[in-house]
Amino acid sequence: MQPLIDNARTFGQRPEEFAELAEGQSPQVLFITCSDSRVVPALITGARPGELFELRTAGNIVPPYASEHPTSEAATIEYAVEVLGVGDIVVCGHSHCGAVGALVRGDDLDAVPAVRDWLTHATPRPTGAAEDPAVAAGVQSHVLTQLLRLRSYPFIEAKLKERRLTLHGWYYEVHTGAVREHRADTDTFEAL
């Protein structure tokens, strides 16, 4: 913890670098990814403060849209699209994902009931080789499911029809740093 505290102490000593951020934000991208500490959106993309609007959830899950009982995730997505006017949404899964791995393997999660119940939103369950520690196939199928889930949000569907929004599926390899994007024409994840 101490190195983090030390950096935080010196971070605010350059206020001129951050002054314009007080005027508001206008990110172009909503970046939906896992809460995993090995996934750092700004590091992966090179984004500066104000360039990415981030939503991080266990397993980069986009829950079903329910207007009568909105989730914080749905509120974040709605705000990014309707208020901030982002033009792109990236759903970025990653190798060695604990959440997707647990789903692929069918792990018993009764000891962590909140995690177990949250992961029920990952339907259909990702498929892939249970023996693959990177759970690559499972994560990639899961990313595609989350993109489909986003399409079911009414305001997303409207923006897609108006061609004012583009969805992207990414797969990040934590062990290599490589990023792959889903290509609809080949239905494969290929290097950016």
mmCIF file of N, CA, C and O in Angstrom, residues 7 12 17-18 27-28 31 49 66 78 80 82 89-90 94 104-105 114 119 123 129 132 149 180 185 191:
data_model
loop_
_atom_site.group_PDB
_atom_site.id
_atom_site.type_symbol
_atom_site.label_atom_id
_atom_site.label_comp_id
_atom_site.label_asym_id
_atom_site.label_seq_id
_atom_site.Cartn_x
_atom_site.Cartn_y
_atom_site.Cartn_z
ATOM 1 N N ASN A 7 2.867 7.613 -4.304
ATOM 2 C CA ASN A 7 2.542 8.155 -5.621
ATOM 3 C C ASN A 7 1.381 9.140 -5.538
ATOM 4 O O ASN A 7 1.407 10.189 -6.188
ATOM 5 N N GLY A 12 -0.748 14.894 -7.149
ATOM 6 C CA GLY A 12 -1.432 16.184 -7.145
ATOM 7 C C GLY A 12 -0.516 17.388 -7.165
ATOM 8 O O GLY A 12 -0.983 18.525 -7.068
ATOM 9 N N GLU A 17 -1.649 20.176 -15.079
ATOM 10 C CA GLU A 17 -1.942 19.076 -16.004
ATOM 11 C C GLU A 17 -3.405 18.649 -15.926
ATOM 12 O O GLU A 17 -3.908 18.007 -16.843
ATOM 13 N N PHE A 18 -4.093 19.000 -14.860
ATOM 14 C CA PHE A 18 -5.435 18.498 -14.634
ATOM 15 C C PHE A 18 -6.508 19.589 -14.600
ATOM 16 O O PHE A 18 -7.689 19.287 -14.537
ATOM 17 N N PRO A 27 -15.700 11.867 -23.011
ATOM 18 C CA PRO A 27 -15.032 10.680 -23.531
ATOM 19 C C PRO A 27 -15.729 10.190 -24.799
ATOM 20 O O PRO A 27 -16.934 10.384 -24.969
ATOM 21 N N GLN A 28 -14.975 9.583 -25.670
ATOM 22 C CA GLN A 28 -15.532 9.048 -26.907
ATOM 23 C C GLN A 28 -15.883 7.573 -26.788
ATOM 24 O O GLN A 28 -16.608 7.050 -27.624
ATOM 25 N N PHE A 31 -15.700 1.894 -21.999
ATOM 26 C CA PHE A 31 -14.861 0.695 -21.949
ATOM 27 C C PHE A 31 -15.390 -0.193 -20.833
ATOM 28 O O PHE A 31 -15.264 0.140 -19.655
ATOM 29 N N PRO A 49 -6.598 10.925 -18.793
ATOM 30 C CA PRO A 49 -7.810 11.240 -18.043
ATOM 31 C C PRO A 49 -8.830 11.960 -18.924
ATOM 32 O O PRO A 49 -8.486 12.868 -19.680
ATOM 33 N N ALA A 66 -33.467 -3.926 -17.436
ATOM 34 C CA ALA A 66 -34.748 -3.970 -16.728
ATOM 35 C C ALA A 66 -35.071 -2.561 -16.265
ATOM 36 O O ALA A 66 -34.554 -2.106 -15.256
ATOM 37 N N GLU A 78 -26.245 3.786 -19.774
ATOM 38 C CA GLU A 78 -27.199 4.796 -20.244
ATOM 39 C C GLU A 78 -26.587 6.194 -20.202
ATOM 40 O O GLU A 78 -26.725 6.976 -21.145
ATOM 41 N N ALA A 80 -23.417 7.025 -20.303
ATOM 42 C CA ALA A 80 -22.368 7.137 -21.316
ATOM 43 C C ALA A 80 -22.953 7.391 -22.700
ATOM 44 O O ALA A 80 -22.456 8.229 -23.452
ATOM 45 N N GLU A 82 -26.390 8.234 -23.551
ATOM 46 C CA GLU A 82 -27.392 9.293 -23.696
ATOM 47 C C GLU A 82 -26.915 10.677 -23.257
ATOM 48 O O GLU A 82 -27.326 11.671 -23.832
ATOM 49 N N ILE A 89 -18.469 1.613 -27.909
ATOM 50 C CA ILE A 89 -18.442 0.834 -26.676
ATOM 51 C C ILE A 89 -17.566 -0.379 -26.930
ATOM 52 O O ILE A 89 -17.777 -1.111 -27.899
ATOM 53 N N VAL A 90 -16.584 -0.572 -26.057
ATOM 54 C CA VAL A 90 -15.714 -1.742 -26.109
ATOM 55 C C VAL A 90 -16.066 -2.641 -24.940
ATOM 56 O O VAL A 90 -16.094 -2.181 -23.796
ATOM 57 N N HIS A 94 -10.701 -10.826 -20.789
ATOM 58 C CA HIS A 94 -9.260 -11.070 -20.643
ATOM 59 C C HIS A 94 -8.961 -12.515 -20.322
ATOM 60 O O HIS A 94 -9.791 -13.230 -19.750
ATOM 61 N N VAL A 104 -17.006 -21.665 -16.798
ATOM 62 C CA VAL A 104 -16.634 -22.722 -17.742
ATOM 63 C C VAL A 104 -16.439 -24.055 -17.008
ATOM 64 O O VAL A 104 -16.891 -25.108 -17.470
ATOM 65 N N ARG A 105 -15.792 -24.001 -15.852
ATOM 66 C CA ARG A 105 -15.521 -25.225 -15.089
ATOM 67 C C ARG A 105 -16.719 -25.685 -14.269
ATOM 68 O O ARG A 105 -16.744 -26.808 -13.782
ATOM 69 N N ALA A 114 -22.583 -13.847 -3.176
ATOM 70 C CA ALA A 114 -22.781 -12.649 -3.997
ATOM 71 C C ALA A 114 -22.152 -12.849 -5.376
ATOM 72 O O ALA A 114 -22.736 -12.469 -6.396
ATOM 73 N N LEU A 119 -22.878 -13.953 -11.113
ATOM 74 C CA LEU A 119 -22.513 -14.709 -12.304
ATOM 75 C C LEU A 119 -23.711 -15.354 -12.998
ATOM 76 O O LEU A 119 -23.593 -15.774 -14.152
ATOM 77 N N THR A 123 -25.559 -15.472 -18.770
ATOM 78 C CA THR A 123 -26.259 -16.520 -19.503
ATOM 79 C C THR A 123 -26.358 -16.133 -20.967
ATOM 80 O O THR A 123 -26.548 -14.957 -21.274
ATOM 81 N N ALA A 129 -12.767 -24.856 -23.158
ATOM 82 C CA ALA A 129 -12.045 -25.975 -22.556
ATOM 83 C C ALA A 129 -11.771 -25.688 -21.085
ATOM 84 O O ALA A 129 -11.049 -24.746 -20.764
ATOM 85 N N ASP A 132 -8.108 -25.320 -19.987
ATOM 86 C CA ASP A 132 -7.301 -24.191 -20.477
ATOM 87 C C ASP A 132 -7.217 -23.125 -19.395
ATOM 88 O O ASP A 132 -8.219 -22.469 -19.088
ATOM 89 N N ARG A 149 -26.066 -8.759 -25.387
ATOM 90 C CA ARG A 149 -26.835 -8.211 -24.273
ATOM 91 C C ARG A 149 -26.961 -6.707 -24.407
ATOM 92 O O ARG A 149 -28.029 -6.132 -24.213
ATOM 93 N N ARG A 180 -6.806 -8.514 -29.009
ATOM 94 C CA ARG A 180 -7.448 -9.002 -30.229
ATOM 95 C C ARG A 180 -8.865 -8.456 -30.292
ATOM 96 O O ARG A 180 -9.507 -8.291 -29.262
ATOM 97 N N ASP A 185 -16.784 -10.465 -39.923
ATOM 98 C CA ASP A 185 -16.719 -11.132 -41.225
ATOM 99 C C ASP A 185 -16.098 -12.527 -41.150
ATOM 100 O O ASP A 185 -16.453 -13.418 -41.914
ATOM 101 N N ALA A 191 -5.653 -9.880 -34.140
ATOM 102 C CA ALA A 191 -4.835 -8.785 -33.615
ATOM 103 C C ALA A 191 -5.343 -7.452 -34.131
ATOM 104 O O ALA A 191 -5.745 -7.346 -35.283
#
